[in-house]
Amino acid sequence: MAYMSSSSSRENKSGFWKKNAGGAPGRSKPVYGAQHPPPVTNVTTPGWPTQKDDRGKGNKRDSFRDFENETSDAWDDGDDDLIQMASLRISLRDVQTSAKAVLDNHSKKSQSFKDVKLNSSSNKSSSSQPFSPHPHHHSGGPGLALRFGSGGNQPLKLTSIRYVSMTPPETDAARIDKFKAIFAEPSLDLTELRKLCWSGIPKAVRPTAWKILSGYLPTAADRRQETLERKRKEYFGYIEQYYETRYQDLHEETFRQIHIDIPRMNPLIPIFQQLIVQEILKDIPRMTTLAHLFQVKPVQEIFERILYIWAIRHPASGYVQGINDLVTPFFVVFLSEYIENDIEVENCDLTELSQTTRDVIEADSFWCMSKLLDGIQDNYTFAQPGIQMKVNALRELIKRIDAPLFNHLESQAVEFLQFSFRWMNNLLMREIPLRCTIRLWDTYQSEINGFADFHLYVCAAFLKRFSEDALREQDFQGILMFLQNLPTLHWRDKEISELLAEAYKLKYMFADAPRHLLLKS
């Protein structure tokens, strides 16, 4: 089943990565967020041109344009810089000097932030602030803790894989037995499984539960193994049939965008960033483009194949930025079926897994992501109408449940699209830690149309949770910076359970009054 990669000559097709990356319909700019801090941009390399400050002087109603020019936290083209850099010849000394400057700069900022935090704590008693800080509000500014406390400056050492033990934890043993009893039924009761999964799924049985809830596996127990074998074979048949076409004129822009987007994913999760530093130091002397910087194996190659095959098989939408994030929870959950390592903090070497195991994880991730996207594909078709409708619905919902916040946003000319677009586009993955996303998806998959319908109520509950903090921000930039960098780094299951409870209440508060979701011209 192992997939054999194409020849290296085709991989290095001349001029492929230097093509113009102009905008295409439906293509969005890269988005950063609480879990995706932007790269450091204030370190220059000797001999490289510096970017001029072209900030404009707009009025308050024009403040969104000013904000976009003044920050790299939310919108940053990025691609043009990479294309220009691809044509430059860079010496190893320059690279090492720049890397050292980045690390030194980051270290100084980290120490500065710690000093500010200590001084803030010591002066708290003498402060003349008219209000007490909200427990979720960081005095150092929104998002700072996520940037400066993201695990240190140096890449984590690779850790050996710890394979899954057959003995479940005692705390989960009773619940796991309930799940296994349901799985063993000749014809599984999907309603009962949804009820059991809504409040969270034990790690040991989550892979099987997700495959059934997503519709990838049938409810009939005797058909599951046959289905798995057939669908995995079908996926790698698609690889053999279509993956070679990624350099054809019709598809090369799609594959190029996928290839660029994948390294931007999950910057705080080590396995998604493996070999970047090693590749910089080892390959720059002999490389002709910067494509080598983004060939992070084996994880990124798996994601490239999954996303490219999905795009080829769904021409109505093709590949749109944001879809790449939706593979991650499935990949991590199905990986947990084989290893016990904590993917969020451990830099485990996935090459220790057999090729057959990696193929199984890849195929299962593809099919489950495909099932998810079948229910929200209008989010990614031309002009992304599904997202526009959901953002408008969120606006109407907040207008009804939190009028002070709604009026505050209106008074400062903050449009819901400016901060909630990526909540819909990425299903909150860039706002909360991966462990919380996985717990959230336990419930989404337990709800009928959870990713399409219930997600709206979760977003409303999410915004309402930070209402007091947003009300304290008195201008456009402060509000938008806060809403794009919400302090969720240390969230756990408790916070997600509270969020889901509030979303459930909102859903049934408006269940018999669906007119609040109707669009208004």
Coordinates of C-alpha atoms in Angstrom, one line a residue:
M1 CA 0.0 0.0 0.0
A2 CA 3.0 2.2 0.5
Y3 CA 3.0 5.2 -1.9
M4 CA 6.1 5.7 -3.9
S5 CA 7.0 9.4 -4.5
S6 CA 7.6 10.7 -8.0
S7 CA 11.1 11.3 -9.5
S8 CA 13.2 14.1 -8.1
S9 CA 13.6 15.7 -11.5
R10 CA 10.0 16.4 -11.7
E11 CA 9.9 17.7 -8.1
N12 CA 12.5 20.3 -9.1
K13 CA 10.7 21.4 -12.3
S14 CA 12.5 24.6 -13.4
G15 CA 10.7 27.8 -12.5
F16 CA 7.7 26.1 -10.9
W17 CA 7.9 27.9 -7.6
K18 CA 8.7 31.3 -9.2
K19 CA 5.2 31.6 -10.8
N20 CA 3.1 34.6 -10.0
A21 CA 1.0 34.0 -6.9
G22 CA -1.7 36.5 -7.9
G23 CA -5.1 36.2 -6.4
A24 CA -7.6 33.7 -7.6
P25 CA -11.4 33.6 -7.0
G26 CA -12.1 32.2 -3.6
R27 CA -8.5 32.4 -2.5
S28 CA -8.0 34.0 0.9
K29 CA -4.9 35.5 2.5
P30 CA -3.2 33.6 5.2
V31 CA -4.7 34.1 8.6
Y32 CA -3.0 34.0 12.0
G33 CA -4.6 33.8 15.4
A34 CA -4.3 32.9 19.0
Q35 CA -2.9 29.5 18.2
H36 CA -1.1 30.7 15.0
P37 CA 1.2 33.6 15.9
P38 CA 2.7 35.4 12.9
P39 CA 6.3 35.0 12.0
V40 CA 8.9 37.5 13.3
T41 CA 9.2 40.3 10.8
N42 CA 11.4 42.9 12.4
V43 CA 14.7 41.1 11.7
T44 CA 16.5 42.1 8.5
T45 CA 19.2 40.3 6.6
P46 CA 22.2 42.3 5.4
G47 CA 21.7 43.3 1.7
W48 CA 17.9 42.7 1.7
P49 CA 15.6 45.6 1.0
T50 CA 13.6 46.9 4.0
Q51 CA 9.9 47.4 3.8
K52 CA 8.7 51.0 4.0
D53 CA 6.0 52.2 6.3
D54 CA 3.1 53.3 4.2
R55 CA 0.5 53.7 6.8
G56 CA -2.3 56.1 5.9
K57 CA -4.2 58.7 7.9
G58 CA -7.8 57.6 7.7
N59 CA -10.7 58.6 9.8
K60 CA -12.5 56.2 12.3
R61 CA -14.8 54.8 9.6
D62 CA -11.6 54.0 7.5
S63 CA -9.8 52.5 10.5
F64 CA -9.9 48.9 9.2
R65 CA -7.6 49.9 6.3
D66 CA -5.2 51.6 8.8
F67 CA -5.4 48.5 11.0
E68 CA -4.6 46.2 8.1
N69 CA -1.6 48.2 7.2
E70 CA -0.3 48.4 10.8
T71 CA -0.4 44.8 11.8
S72 CA 0.7 41.4 10.5
D73 CA -1.4 39.5 13.0
A74 CA -4.4 38.8 10.7
W75 CA -3.6 39.5 7.1
D76 CA -0.2 39.1 5.5
D77 CA 0.4 38.3 1.9
G78 CA 3.6 36.4 2.5
D79 CA 3.7 34.7 -0.8
D80 CA 5.3 37.6 -2.7
D81 CA 8.2 37.7 -0.3
L82 CA 8.8 34.0 -0.8
I83 CA 8.8 34.3 -4.5
Q84 CA 11.3 37.2 -4.5
M85 CA 13.5 35.3 -2.0
A86 CA 13.4 32.2 -4.3
S87 CA 15.5 34.0 -6.9
L88 CA 18.2 35.1 -4.4
R89 CA 21.4 33.3 -3.8
I90 CA 22.0 33.3 0.0
S91 CA 25.2 32.4 1.7
L92 CA 25.3 30.0 4.6
R93 CA 26.9 32.8 6.8
D94 CA 23.9 35.1 6.1
V95 CA 21.5 32.4 7.0
Q96 CA 23.2 31.5 10.3
T97 CA 23.6 35.2 11.2
S98 CA 19.9 35.8 10.5
A99 CA 18.8 32.8 12.5
K100 CA 21.0 33.9 15.5
A101 CA 19.5 37.4 15.3
V102 CA 15.9 36.0 15.3
L103 CA 16.6 33.8 18.3
D104 CA 18.4 36.6 20.2
N105 CA 15.5 39.0 19.4
H106 CA 12.9 36.5 20.5
S107 CA 14.9 35.8 23.8
K108 CA 15.1 39.5 24.6
K109 CA 11.3 39.9 24.0
S110 CA 10.5 36.9 26.2
Q111 CA 12.6 38.4 29.0
S112 CA 11.1 41.8 28.5
F113 CA 7.6 40.3 28.7
K114 CA 8.4 38.5 31.9
D115 CA 9.8 41.6 33.5
V116 CA 6.7 43.6 32.5
K117 CA 4.5 40.9 34.0
L118 CA 6.5 40.9 37.3
N119 CA 6.4 44.7 37.6
S120 CA 2.7 44.6 36.9
S121 CA 2.1 42.1 39.7
S122 CA 4.2 44.1 42.2
N123 CA 2.4 47.3 41.4
K124 CA -1.1 45.9 41.4
S125 CA -1.9 47.0 44.9
S126 CA -1.1 50.7 44.1
S127 CA -2.9 50.7 40.7
S128 CA -5.6 53.3 40.1
Q129 CA -7.5 51.3 37.5
P130 CA -11.3 51.8 37.8
F131 CA -12.0 48.1 37.3
S132 CA -10.6 44.8 38.2
P133 CA -9.1 42.7 35.4
H134 CA -11.3 40.0 34.1
P135 CA -9.8 36.5 34.7
H136 CA -9.5 36.0 31.0
H137 CA -7.9 39.4 30.3
H138 CA -4.1 39.6 30.0
S139 CA -2.7 42.9 31.2
G140 CA 0.2 42.6 28.8
G141 CA -2.1 42.7 25.8
P142 CA -4.0 40.2 23.8
G143 CA -2.1 37.3 22.4
L144 CA 1.3 38.2 24.0
A145 CA 1.3 35.1 26.2
L146 CA 0.7 32.9 23.2
R147 CA 3.7 34.5 21.3
F148 CA 6.2 34.6 24.1
G149 CA 5.2 31.5 26.0
S150 CA 5.0 29.1 23.2
G151 CA 7.6 26.6 24.3
G152 CA 11.0 28.2 24.0
N153 CA 13.3 29.2 21.2
Q154 CA 15.0 26.0 20.3
P155 CA 13.4 23.1 18.4
L156 CA 12.4 20.3 20.7
K157 CA 14.5 17.1 20.6
L158 CA 13.0 14.2 18.8
T159 CA 11.4 11.7 21.2
S160 CA 10.9 8.0 20.6
I161 CA 7.4 6.8 19.9
R162 CA 5.6 5.1 22.8
Y163 CA 3.2 2.6 21.4
V164 CA -0.3 2.4 22.7
S165 CA -0.8 0.1 25.7
M166 CA -3.7 -2.3 25.6
T167 CA -4.6 -1.5 29.2
P168 CA -7.0 1.5 29.4
P169 CA -6.6 4.0 32.3
E170 CA -8.7 3.0 35.3
T171 CA -10.6 6.4 35.3
D172 CA -11.9 5.7 31.8
A173 CA -12.4 2.0 32.1
A174 CA -16.2 2.1 32.8
R175 CA -16.9 4.5 29.9
I176 CA -14.7 2.6 27.5
D177 CA -16.6 -0.6 28.3
K178 CA -19.8 1.2 27.4
F179 CA -18.4 2.3 24.0
K180 CA -17.0 -1.1 23.3
A181 CA -20.4 -2.7 24.0
I182 CA -22.1 -0.3 21.5
F183 CA -19.4 -1.0 18.9
A184 CA -19.9 -4.7 19.3
E185 CA -23.7 -4.6 18.5
P186 CA -24.5 -6.2 15.2
S187 CA -26.3 -3.0 14.1
L188 CA -25.1 -0.1 16.1
D189 CA -27.7 2.4 17.5
L190 CA -26.3 5.7 16.2
T191 CA -28.6 7.8 18.4
E192 CA -27.2 6.1 21.5
L193 CA -23.7 6.5 20.3
R194 CA -24.3 10.2 19.8
K195 CA -25.6 10.6 23.3
L196 CA -22.6 8.9 24.8
C197 CA -20.2 10.9 22.7
W198 CA -21.7 14.4 23.2
S199 CA -19.9 14.9 26.6
G200 CA -16.6 13.7 25.3
I201 CA -15.0 10.5 24.1
P202 CA -12.2 8.6 25.9
K203 CA -8.9 8.7 23.9
A204 CA -8.8 4.9 23.6
V205 CA -12.0 4.7 21.6
R206 CA -12.1 8.1 19.9
P207 CA -10.7 6.9 16.6
T208 CA -13.4 4.3 16.1
A209 CA -16.1 6.6 17.3
W210 CA -15.1 9.4 15.0
K211 CA -15.0 7.0 12.0
I212 CA -18.6 5.9 12.7
L213 CA -20.0 9.3 13.6
S214 CA -18.5 10.8 10.4
G215 CA -20.2 8.2 8.3
Y216 CA -16.9 6.7 7.1
L217 CA -17.6 3.4 8.9
P218 CA -21.0 1.7 8.6
T219 CA -23.2 0.9 11.7
A220 CA -23.1 -2.8 10.8
A221 CA -20.2 -4.4 12.7
D222 CA -19.6 -7.2 10.2
R223 CA -19.1 -4.7 7.3
R224 CA -16.5 -2.4 9.0
Q225 CA -13.3 -4.2 8.3
E226 CA -14.3 -4.8 4.6
T227 CA -15.2 -1.1 4.3
L228 CA -11.8 0.0 5.8
E229 CA -9.9 -2.2 3.4
R230 CA -11.9 -1.1 0.4
K231 CA -11.8 2.7 1.1
R232 CA -8.1 2.6 1.9
K233 CA -7.4 0.9 -1.4
E234 CA -9.6 3.3 -3.2
Y235 CA -7.7 6.3 -1.8
F236 CA -4.3 5.1 -2.9
G237 CA -5.9 4.3 -6.2
Y238 CA -6.6 8.0 -6.5
I239 CA -3.0 8.8 -5.5
E240 CA -1.7 6.6 -8.4
Q241 CA -4.3 8.1 -10.8
Y242 CA -4.2 11.8 -10.0
Y243 CA -1.1 12.8 -7.9
E244 CA 1.2 12.8 -11.0
T245 CA -1.0 15.6 -12.5
R246 CA 0.0 18.1 -9.8
Y247 CA 2.6 19.7 -12.2
Q248 CA 0.3 20.0 -15.1
D249 CA -0.6 23.6 -16.1
L250 CA -4.2 23.0 -15.0
H251 CA -3.4 22.0 -11.5
E252 CA 0.1 23.3 -10.6
E253 CA -1.2 26.5 -9.0
T254 CA -3.5 24.5 -6.7
F255 CA -0.6 22.2 -5.6
R256 CA 1.8 25.1 -5.2
Q257 CA -0.7 26.9 -2.9
I258 CA -1.1 23.7 -0.8
H259 CA 2.7 23.3 -0.7
I260 CA 3.1 26.8 0.7
D261 CA 0.2 26.6 3.1
I262 CA 1.1 23.4 5.0
P263 CA 4.2 24.8 6.8
R264 CA 2.0 27.6 8.1
M265 CA -0.2 25.2 10.0
N266 CA 0.1 24.5 13.7
P267 CA 3.3 26.4 14.4
L268 CA 3.1 25.5 18.1
I269 CA 2.9 21.8 17.5
P270 CA 6.4 20.2 17.0
I271 CA 5.6 17.4 14.6
F272 CA 4.2 19.7 12.0
Q273 CA 7.5 21.7 12.0
Q274 CA 10.0 18.9 11.9
L275 CA 13.3 19.4 10.1
I276 CA 12.8 23.1 9.3
V277 CA 16.0 24.2 11.0
Q278 CA 18.0 21.2 9.8
E279 CA 16.8 21.8 6.2
I280 CA 17.8 25.5 6.3
L281 CA 21.4 24.7 7.5
K282 CA 21.9 21.6 5.4
D283 CA 20.3 22.4 2.0
I284 CA 20.7 26.2 1.4
P285 CA 24.3 25.8 0.0
R286 CA 23.0 23.5 -2.7
M287 CA 19.4 24.6 -3.3
T288 CA 18.1 26.7 -6.2
T289 CA 14.8 27.8 -4.6
L290 CA 13.3 28.1 -1.1
A291 CA 11.0 25.1 -1.7
H292 CA 13.3 23.0 0.4
L293 CA 12.4 25.0 3.4
F294 CA 8.9 23.6 3.3
Q295 CA 9.5 20.0 2.5
V296 CA 9.0 18.8 6.0
K297 CA 8.7 15.0 5.9
P298 CA 6.8 12.8 6.5
V299 CA 3.8 14.7 7.9
Q300 CA 3.7 17.5 5.4
E301 CA 3.9 15.1 2.4
I302 CA 0.9 13.2 3.8
F303 CA -1.1 16.5 4.0
E304 CA -0.1 17.5 0.5
R305 CA -1.5 14.3 -0.9
I306 CA -4.7 14.4 1.1
L307 CA -5.4 18.1 0.2
Y308 CA -4.5 17.7 -3.5
I309 CA -6.6 14.6 -4.1
W310 CA -9.5 16.2 -2.3
A311 CA -9.2 19.4 -4.5
I312 CA -9.0 17.4 -7.7
R313 CA -12.1 15.4 -6.8
H314 CA -14.1 18.5 -5.8
P315 CA -13.7 21.0 -8.7
A316 CA -16.6 23.1 -7.6
S317 CA -14.5 24.5 -4.8
G318 CA -11.0 23.2 -5.4
Y319 CA -8.5 24.0 -2.7
V320 CA -9.2 27.0 -0.5
Q321 CA -7.0 28.1 2.4
G322 CA -8.6 26.9 5.6
I323 CA -9.3 23.4 4.4
N324 CA -5.7 22.5 5.3
D325 CA -6.5 23.0 9.0
L326 CA -9.4 20.6 8.9
V327 CA -7.2 17.6 8.3
T328 CA -5.2 18.0 11.5
P329 CA -7.7 16.8 14.2
F330 CA -8.4 13.6 12.2
F331 CA -4.7 13.0 11.6
V332 CA -3.8 13.4 15.3
V333 CA -6.8 11.3 16.6
F334 CA -6.0 8.5 14.2
L335 CA -2.3 8.7 15.1
S336 CA -3.3 8.3 18.8
E337 CA -4.6 4.8 17.9
Y338 CA -1.0 3.7 17.6
I339 CA 1.1 6.0 19.8
E340 CA 0.7 7.5 23.3
N341 CA 2.9 10.5 22.8
D342 CA 1.3 13.9 23.5
I343 CA 1.5 15.4 20.0
E344 CA 0.9 19.0 21.3
V345 CA 4.2 19.0 23.2
E346 CA 6.3 16.1 22.0
N347 CA 8.4 16.2 18.9
C348 CA 8.1 12.5 18.1
D349 CA 9.7 10.9 15.1
L350 CA 6.9 9.5 12.9
T351 CA 9.4 7.7 10.7
E352 CA 9.6 5.1 13.4
L353 CA 6.1 4.1 12.4
S354 CA 5.9 1.6 9.7
Q355 CA 4.9 2.8 6.2
T356 CA 1.8 0.7 6.3
T357 CA 0.7 2.4 9.5
R358 CA 1.3 5.8 8.1
D359 CA -0.7 4.9 5.0
V360 CA -3.6 3.8 7.1
I361 CA -3.6 7.0 9.0
E362 CA -3.4 9.0 5.8
A363 CA -6.3 7.2 4.1
D364 CA -8.6 7.4 7.1
S365 CA -7.8 11.1 7.6
F366 CA -8.7 11.8 3.9
W367 CA -12.1 10.0 4.0
C368 CA -13.2 11.5 7.3
M369 CA -12.2 15.0 6.2
S370 CA -14.1 14.5 3.0
K371 CA -17.2 13.5 5.0
L372 CA -16.9 16.6 7.1
L373 CA -16.5 18.9 4.0
D374 CA -19.5 17.3 2.3
G375 CA -21.6 19.0 4.9
I376 CA -20.0 22.5 4.7
Q377 CA -18.7 22.6 1.1
D378 CA -20.6 25.9 0.5
N379 CA -18.1 27.4 2.8
Y380 CA -15.4 26.9 0.2
T381 CA -17.2 27.4 -3.2
F382 CA -16.8 30.6 -5.2
A383 CA -17.2 33.7 -2.9
Q384 CA -17.7 31.3 0.0
P385 CA -21.4 31.9 0.4
G386 CA -21.8 29.5 3.3
I387 CA -19.4 31.5 5.5
Q388 CA -21.0 34.8 4.5
M389 CA -24.4 33.4 5.6
K390 CA -23.0 32.1 8.9
V391 CA -21.3 35.4 9.7
N392 CA -24.5 37.3 9.1
A393 CA -26.4 34.7 11.2
L394 CA -23.9 35.2 14.0
R395 CA -24.4 39.0 13.8
E396 CA -28.1 38.6 14.2
L397 CA -27.7 36.2 17.1
I398 CA -25.4 38.4 19.0
K399 CA -27.7 41.4 18.4
R400 CA -30.4 39.4 20.3
I401 CA -28.3 37.8 23.1
D402 CA -25.7 40.5 23.9
A403 CA -27.0 44.0 22.8
P404 CA -24.3 46.0 24.7
L405 CA -21.5 44.1 22.9
F406 CA -23.3 44.4 19.5
N407 CA -23.8 48.2 19.9
H408 CA -20.2 48.6 21.0
L409 CA -18.9 46.8 17.9
E410 CA -21.2 48.9 15.7
S411 CA -20.1 52.2 17.3
Q412 CA -16.5 51.4 16.6
A413 CA -17.2 50.2 13.0
V414 CA -16.1 46.7 13.7
E415 CA -17.6 44.3 11.2
F416 CA -18.3 40.7 12.2
L417 CA -16.7 39.5 9.0
Q418 CA -13.4 41.0 10.1
F419 CA -12.9 38.7 13.1
S420 CA -15.4 35.8 12.7
F421 CA -14.5 34.9 9.1
R422 CA -11.8 32.6 10.2
W423 CA -14.0 31.3 13.1
M424 CA -16.2 29.9 10.3
N425 CA -13.4 29.2 7.8
N426 CA -11.3 27.2 10.2
L427 CA -14.0 26.0 12.7
L428 CA -12.3 27.9 15.6
M429 CA -9.1 25.8 15.1
R430 CA -7.0 29.0 15.1
E431 CA -8.6 30.3 18.3
I432 CA -8.2 27.4 20.7
P433 CA -5.5 24.7 21.4
L434 CA -5.6 21.5 19.4
R435 CA -6.6 19.4 22.5
C436 CA -9.7 21.7 22.8
T437 CA -10.5 21.4 19.1
I438 CA -10.5 17.6 19.4
R439 CA -12.8 17.7 22.4
L440 CA -15.1 20.2 20.6
W441 CA -15.3 17.9 17.6
D442 CA -16.4 15.1 19.8
T443 CA -19.6 17.1 20.3
Y444 CA -19.8 18.4 16.7
Q445 CA -19.8 14.9 15.4
S446 CA -22.4 13.9 17.9
E447 CA -24.8 16.6 16.7
I448 CA -26.7 16.3 13.4
N449 CA -25.0 18.8 11.1
G450 CA -22.8 19.9 14.0
F451 CA -20.1 21.5 11.9
A452 CA -22.7 23.5 9.9
D453 CA -25.4 24.4 12.4
F454 CA -24.3 23.8 16.0
H455 CA -21.0 25.6 15.2
L456 CA -22.9 28.9 14.9
Y457 CA -24.1 28.6 18.5
V458 CA -20.6 27.7 19.7
C459 CA -19.2 30.8 18.0
A460 CA -22.0 33.0 19.6
A461 CA -21.1 31.5 23.1
F462 CA -17.4 32.0 22.4
L463 CA -17.9 35.7 21.6
K464 CA -20.2 36.2 24.5
R465 CA -17.7 34.6 26.9
F466 CA -15.3 37.5 26.1
S467 CA -17.9 40.2 26.0
E468 CA -16.7 42.1 29.1
D469 CA -13.1 42.2 27.8
A470 CA -14.2 43.4 24.4
L471 CA -16.3 46.2 26.0
R472 CA -13.2 47.5 27.8
E473 CA -11.5 48.0 24.5
Q474 CA -12.3 51.6 23.4
D475 CA -11.2 51.7 19.8
F476 CA -11.3 49.7 16.6
Q477 CA -7.8 48.4 16.7
G478 CA -8.0 47.4 20.4
I479 CA -11.2 45.5 19.8
L480 CA -10.0 43.7 16.7
M481 CA -6.6 42.8 18.1
F482 CA -8.3 41.4 21.1
L483 CA -10.8 39.3 19.2
Q484 CA -8.1 38.0 16.9
N485 CA -5.9 37.0 19.8
L486 CA -8.2 35.6 22.5
P487 CA -6.4 34.3 25.6
T488 CA -7.2 30.6 25.3
L489 CA -3.7 29.0 25.4
H490 CA -4.3 27.3 28.7
W491 CA -7.9 26.1 28.0
R492 CA -8.7 22.5 28.8
D493 CA -11.8 20.3 28.7
K494 CA -13.4 22.3 31.5
E495 CA -13.6 25.5 29.4
I496 CA -14.8 23.6 26.4
S497 CA -17.5 21.9 28.4
E498 CA -18.7 25.3 29.7
L499 CA -18.7 26.7 26.1
L500 CA -20.7 23.8 24.8
A501 CA -23.2 24.0 27.6
E502 CA -23.8 27.7 26.7
A503 CA -24.0 26.8 23.0
Y504 CA -26.6 24.1 23.8
K505 CA -28.7 26.5 25.8
L506 CA -28.6 29.0 22.9
K507 CA -29.5 26.4 20.4
Y508 CA -32.6 25.3 22.2
M509 CA -33.5 28.9 23.2
F510 CA -33.9 29.6 19.5
A511 CA -34.8 26.2 18.2
D512 CA -38.5 27.1 17.8
A513 CA -37.7 30.6 16.5
P514 CA -35.5 30.0 13.5
R515 CA -36.3 33.5 12.0
H516 CA -33.2 34.8 13.9
L517 CA -31.1 33.0 11.3
L518 CA -32.8 34.5 8.3
L519 CA -30.7 36.9 6.3
K520 CA -31.8 40.5 6.1
S521 CA -31.2 42.6 3.0

